[in-house]
Coordinates of C-alpha atoms and ligand atoms in Angstrom, one line a residue:
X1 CA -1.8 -15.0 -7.7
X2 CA -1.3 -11.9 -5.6
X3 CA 0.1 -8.7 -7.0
X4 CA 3.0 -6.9 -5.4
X5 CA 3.9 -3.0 -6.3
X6 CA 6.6 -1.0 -4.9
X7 CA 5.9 3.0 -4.4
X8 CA 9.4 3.4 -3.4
X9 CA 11.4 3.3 0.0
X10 CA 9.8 0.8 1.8
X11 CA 6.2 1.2 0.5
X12 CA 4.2 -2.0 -1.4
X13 CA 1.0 -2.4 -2.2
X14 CA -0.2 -6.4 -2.2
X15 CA -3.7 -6.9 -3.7
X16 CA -5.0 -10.1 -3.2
X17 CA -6.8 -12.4 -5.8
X18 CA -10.3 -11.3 -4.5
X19 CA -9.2 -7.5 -4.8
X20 CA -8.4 -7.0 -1.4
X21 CA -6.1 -4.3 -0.8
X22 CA -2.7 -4.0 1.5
X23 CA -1.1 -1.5 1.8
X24 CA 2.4 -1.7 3.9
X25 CA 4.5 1.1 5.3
X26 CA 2.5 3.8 3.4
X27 CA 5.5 7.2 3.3
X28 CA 4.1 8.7 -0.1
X29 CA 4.0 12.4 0.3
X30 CA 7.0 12.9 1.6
X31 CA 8.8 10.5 -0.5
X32 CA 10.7 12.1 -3.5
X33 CA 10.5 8.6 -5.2
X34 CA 7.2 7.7 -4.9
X35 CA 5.1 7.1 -7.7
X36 CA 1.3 8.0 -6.4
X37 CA 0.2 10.5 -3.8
X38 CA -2.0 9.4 -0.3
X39 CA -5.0 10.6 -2.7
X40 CA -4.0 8.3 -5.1
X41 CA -4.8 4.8 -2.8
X42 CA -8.3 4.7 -3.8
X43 CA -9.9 0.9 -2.1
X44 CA -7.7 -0.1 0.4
X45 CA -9.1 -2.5 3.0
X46 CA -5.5 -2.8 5.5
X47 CA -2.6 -0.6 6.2
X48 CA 0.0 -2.0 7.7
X49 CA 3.3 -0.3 9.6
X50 CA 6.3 -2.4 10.9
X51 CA 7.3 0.5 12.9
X52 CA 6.8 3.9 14.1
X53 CA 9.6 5.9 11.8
X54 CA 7.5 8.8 10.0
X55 CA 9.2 7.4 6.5
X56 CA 6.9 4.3 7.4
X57 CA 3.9 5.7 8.8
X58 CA 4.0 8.2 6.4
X59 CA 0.7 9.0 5.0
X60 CA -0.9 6.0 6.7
X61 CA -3.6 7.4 9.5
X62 CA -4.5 9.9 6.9
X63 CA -5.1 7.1 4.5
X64 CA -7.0 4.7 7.1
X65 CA -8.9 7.7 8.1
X66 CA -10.1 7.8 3.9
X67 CA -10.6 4.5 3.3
X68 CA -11.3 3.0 6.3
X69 CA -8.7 0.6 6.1
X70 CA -8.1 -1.9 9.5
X71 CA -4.5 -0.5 10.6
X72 CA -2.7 -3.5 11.4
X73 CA 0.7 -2.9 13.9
X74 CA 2.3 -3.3 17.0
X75 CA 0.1 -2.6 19.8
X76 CA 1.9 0.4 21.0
X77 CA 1.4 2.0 17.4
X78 CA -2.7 0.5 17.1
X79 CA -3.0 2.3 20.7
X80 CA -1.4 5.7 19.3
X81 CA -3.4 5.2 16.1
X82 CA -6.9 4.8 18.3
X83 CA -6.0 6.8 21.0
X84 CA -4.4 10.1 19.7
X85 CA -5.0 10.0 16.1
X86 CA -8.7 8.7 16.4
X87 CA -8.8 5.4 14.0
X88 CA -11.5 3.1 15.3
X89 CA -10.7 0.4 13.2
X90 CA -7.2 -1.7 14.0
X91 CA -5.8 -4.9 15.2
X92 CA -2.7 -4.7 17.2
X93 CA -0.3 -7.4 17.0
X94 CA 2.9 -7.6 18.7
X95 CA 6.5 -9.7 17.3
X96 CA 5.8 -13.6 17.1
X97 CA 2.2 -13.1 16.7
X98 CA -0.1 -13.6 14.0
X99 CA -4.0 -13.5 13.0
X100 CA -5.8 -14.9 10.3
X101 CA -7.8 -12.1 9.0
X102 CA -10.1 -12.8 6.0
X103 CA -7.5 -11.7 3.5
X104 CA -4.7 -13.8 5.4
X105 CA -2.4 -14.6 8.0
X106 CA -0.5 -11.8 9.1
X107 CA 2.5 -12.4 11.6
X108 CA 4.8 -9.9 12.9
X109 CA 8.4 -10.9 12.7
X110 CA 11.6 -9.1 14.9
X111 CA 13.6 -6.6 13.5
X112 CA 16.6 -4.7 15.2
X113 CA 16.1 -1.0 15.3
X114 CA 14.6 2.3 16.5
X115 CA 11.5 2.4 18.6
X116 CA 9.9 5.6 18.2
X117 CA 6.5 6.8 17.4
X118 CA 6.4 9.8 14.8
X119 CA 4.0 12.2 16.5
X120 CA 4.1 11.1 19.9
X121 CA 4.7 14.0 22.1
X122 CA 3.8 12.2 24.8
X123 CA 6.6 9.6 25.0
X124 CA 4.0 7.0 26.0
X125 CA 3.7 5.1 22.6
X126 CA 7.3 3.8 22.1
X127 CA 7.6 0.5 20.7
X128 CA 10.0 -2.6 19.0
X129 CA 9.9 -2.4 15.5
X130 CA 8.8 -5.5 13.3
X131 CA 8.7 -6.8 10.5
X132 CA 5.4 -8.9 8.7
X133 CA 5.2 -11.9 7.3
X134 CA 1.9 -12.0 4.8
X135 CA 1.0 -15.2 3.6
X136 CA -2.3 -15.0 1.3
X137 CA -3.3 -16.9 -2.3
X138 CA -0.8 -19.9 -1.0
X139 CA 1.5 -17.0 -1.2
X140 CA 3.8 -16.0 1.6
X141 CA 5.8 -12.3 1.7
X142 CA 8.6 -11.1 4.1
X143 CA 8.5 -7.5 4.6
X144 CA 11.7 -6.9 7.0
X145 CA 10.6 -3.3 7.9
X146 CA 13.8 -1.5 9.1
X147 CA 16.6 -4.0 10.7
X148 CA 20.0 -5.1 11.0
X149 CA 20.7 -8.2 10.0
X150 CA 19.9 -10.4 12.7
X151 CA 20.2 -14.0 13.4
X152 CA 16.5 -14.8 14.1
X153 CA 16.2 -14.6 10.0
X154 CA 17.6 -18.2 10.0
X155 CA 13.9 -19.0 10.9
X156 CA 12.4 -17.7 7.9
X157 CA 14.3 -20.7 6.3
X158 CA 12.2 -22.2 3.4
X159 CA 9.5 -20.0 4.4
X160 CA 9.3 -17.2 2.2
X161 CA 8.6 -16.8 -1.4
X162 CA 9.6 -13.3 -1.9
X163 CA 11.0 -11.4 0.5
X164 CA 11.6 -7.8 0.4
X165 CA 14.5 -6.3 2.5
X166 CA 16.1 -3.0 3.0
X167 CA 19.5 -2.5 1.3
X168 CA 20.4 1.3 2.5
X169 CA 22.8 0.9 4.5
X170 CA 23.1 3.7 7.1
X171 CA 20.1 3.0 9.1
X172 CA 19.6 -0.5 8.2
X173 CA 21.2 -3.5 6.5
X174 CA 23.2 -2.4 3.6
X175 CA 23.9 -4.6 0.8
X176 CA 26.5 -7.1 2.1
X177 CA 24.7 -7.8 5.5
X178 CA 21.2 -8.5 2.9
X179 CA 23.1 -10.8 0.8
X180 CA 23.7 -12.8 4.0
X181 CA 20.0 -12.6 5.1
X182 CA 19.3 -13.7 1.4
X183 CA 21.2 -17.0 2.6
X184 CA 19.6 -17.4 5.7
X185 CA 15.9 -16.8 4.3
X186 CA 16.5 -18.6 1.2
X187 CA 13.7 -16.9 -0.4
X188 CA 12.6 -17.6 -4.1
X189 CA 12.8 -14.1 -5.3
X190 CA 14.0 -10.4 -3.3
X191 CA 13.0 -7.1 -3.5
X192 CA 15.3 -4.3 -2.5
X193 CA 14.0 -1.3 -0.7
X194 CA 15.0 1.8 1.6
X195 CA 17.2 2.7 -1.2
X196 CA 18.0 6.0 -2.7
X197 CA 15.7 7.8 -0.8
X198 CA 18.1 10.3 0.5
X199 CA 21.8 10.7 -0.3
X200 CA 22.4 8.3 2.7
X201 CA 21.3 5.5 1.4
X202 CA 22.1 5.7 -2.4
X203 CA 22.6 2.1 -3.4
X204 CA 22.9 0.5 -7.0
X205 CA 20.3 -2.4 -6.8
X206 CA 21.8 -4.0 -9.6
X207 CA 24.9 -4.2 -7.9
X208 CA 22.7 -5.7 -5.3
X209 CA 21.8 -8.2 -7.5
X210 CA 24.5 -9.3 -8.9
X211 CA 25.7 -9.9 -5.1
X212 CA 22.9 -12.1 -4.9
X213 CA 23.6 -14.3 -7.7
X214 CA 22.3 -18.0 -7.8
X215 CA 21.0 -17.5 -4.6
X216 CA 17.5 -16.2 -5.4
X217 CA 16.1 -14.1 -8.1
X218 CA 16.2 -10.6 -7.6
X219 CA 13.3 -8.2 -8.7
X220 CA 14.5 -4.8 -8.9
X221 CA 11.5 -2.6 -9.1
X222 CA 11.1 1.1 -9.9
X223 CA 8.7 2.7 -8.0
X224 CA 5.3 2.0 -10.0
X225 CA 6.3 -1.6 -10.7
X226 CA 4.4 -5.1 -10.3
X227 CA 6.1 -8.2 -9.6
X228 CA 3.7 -10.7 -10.3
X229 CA 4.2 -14.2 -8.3
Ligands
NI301 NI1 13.0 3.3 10.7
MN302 MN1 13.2 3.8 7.5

């Protein structure tokens, strides 16, 4: 079964049964809560950003850059990352779409948000944000990136095993609106995130949970923690 480990905000780690390293939304030095530094991501073989925010780019390039991870986004932010920044390795995707790559399928999914690219000064690079839907080791995983609740979630029905969705509030769902994409999803177990990074989007997850209920099992993780499937 695939490991999942939260860094804090909205950054995971998945690692595969074969070892194979994801690494998702990747804002580490910069993030007060975050339990390892860029330097700290040793193997990593894919780096993935749902959208161009700098607290989800973060300390990816510089990281792809090390390890020569495949950057895996949006086509607008795989064109900025080859283009500007210099990565020579990445597959764009765009919302709807997915690959099977040799660790997995990877699908972009909507989200309803900002579009920007942090470190564009060009304007040129602006983009949707997404979200990614992972499924590897007969595992599948819903990161929701940054969004509003939004209907098209009702189409992740009986799809997801654990999905892991932002419960901020502020600039994203908060915890009422993430309780109702918990019923639309129906996934087996969440994972709260974009939380208590910044006095904006203090949250109590356990609250959170206990919001939740019977509908699925909630996996509050400190950043540093595994949930194992
Ligand atoms: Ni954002
Ligand atoms: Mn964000």
């Amino acid at each position: 079964m695939p490991k999942l480990t939260f860094h804090g905000h909205s950054c995971f780690t998945l690692v595969a049964d074969d070892g194979t390293v994801v690494l998702i939304d990747p804002f580490l030095s910069g993030n007060p809560l975050a339990d390892i530094g860029p330097d700290a991501v040793g193997k990593c073989e894919y780096v993935l950003f749902t959208h161009g925010h700098g607290d989800h780019i973060g300390d990816g390039f510089e990281i792809a850059k090390n390890t020569g991870a495949q950057v895996i986004s949006t086509f607008e932010i795989v064109a900025f990352a080859q283009q500007v920044i210099g990565i020579e390795n990445a597959h764009p995707l765009h919302i709807g779409g997915g690959y099977n790559f040799p660790v997995g399928y990877i699908k972009m999914t909507p989200a309803l948000h900002g579009g920007a690219v942090e470190g564009d000064e060009s304007g040129c690079y602006t983009t949707v944000p997404g979200g990614f839907l992972i499924t590897l080791d007969n595992c599948t995983v819903y990161h929701a990136g940054d969004t509003a609740l939004i209907a098209d979630m009702e189409l992740l029905k009986g799809k997801v095993d654990v999905a892991c969705l932002p419960i901020g509030d502020n600039f994203t769902m908060g915890p009422e609106d993430a309780v109702r994409a918990v019923e639309m999803i129906e996934p087996k177990t969440v994972i709260p995130m974009h939380y208590n990074t910044f006095d904006v989007i203090k949250q109590d997850p356990n609250e959170f949970a206990r919001m939740v209920g019977s509908r699925a099992r909630v996996a509050v993780l400190e950043p540093g923690q595994s949930y194992d499937f």
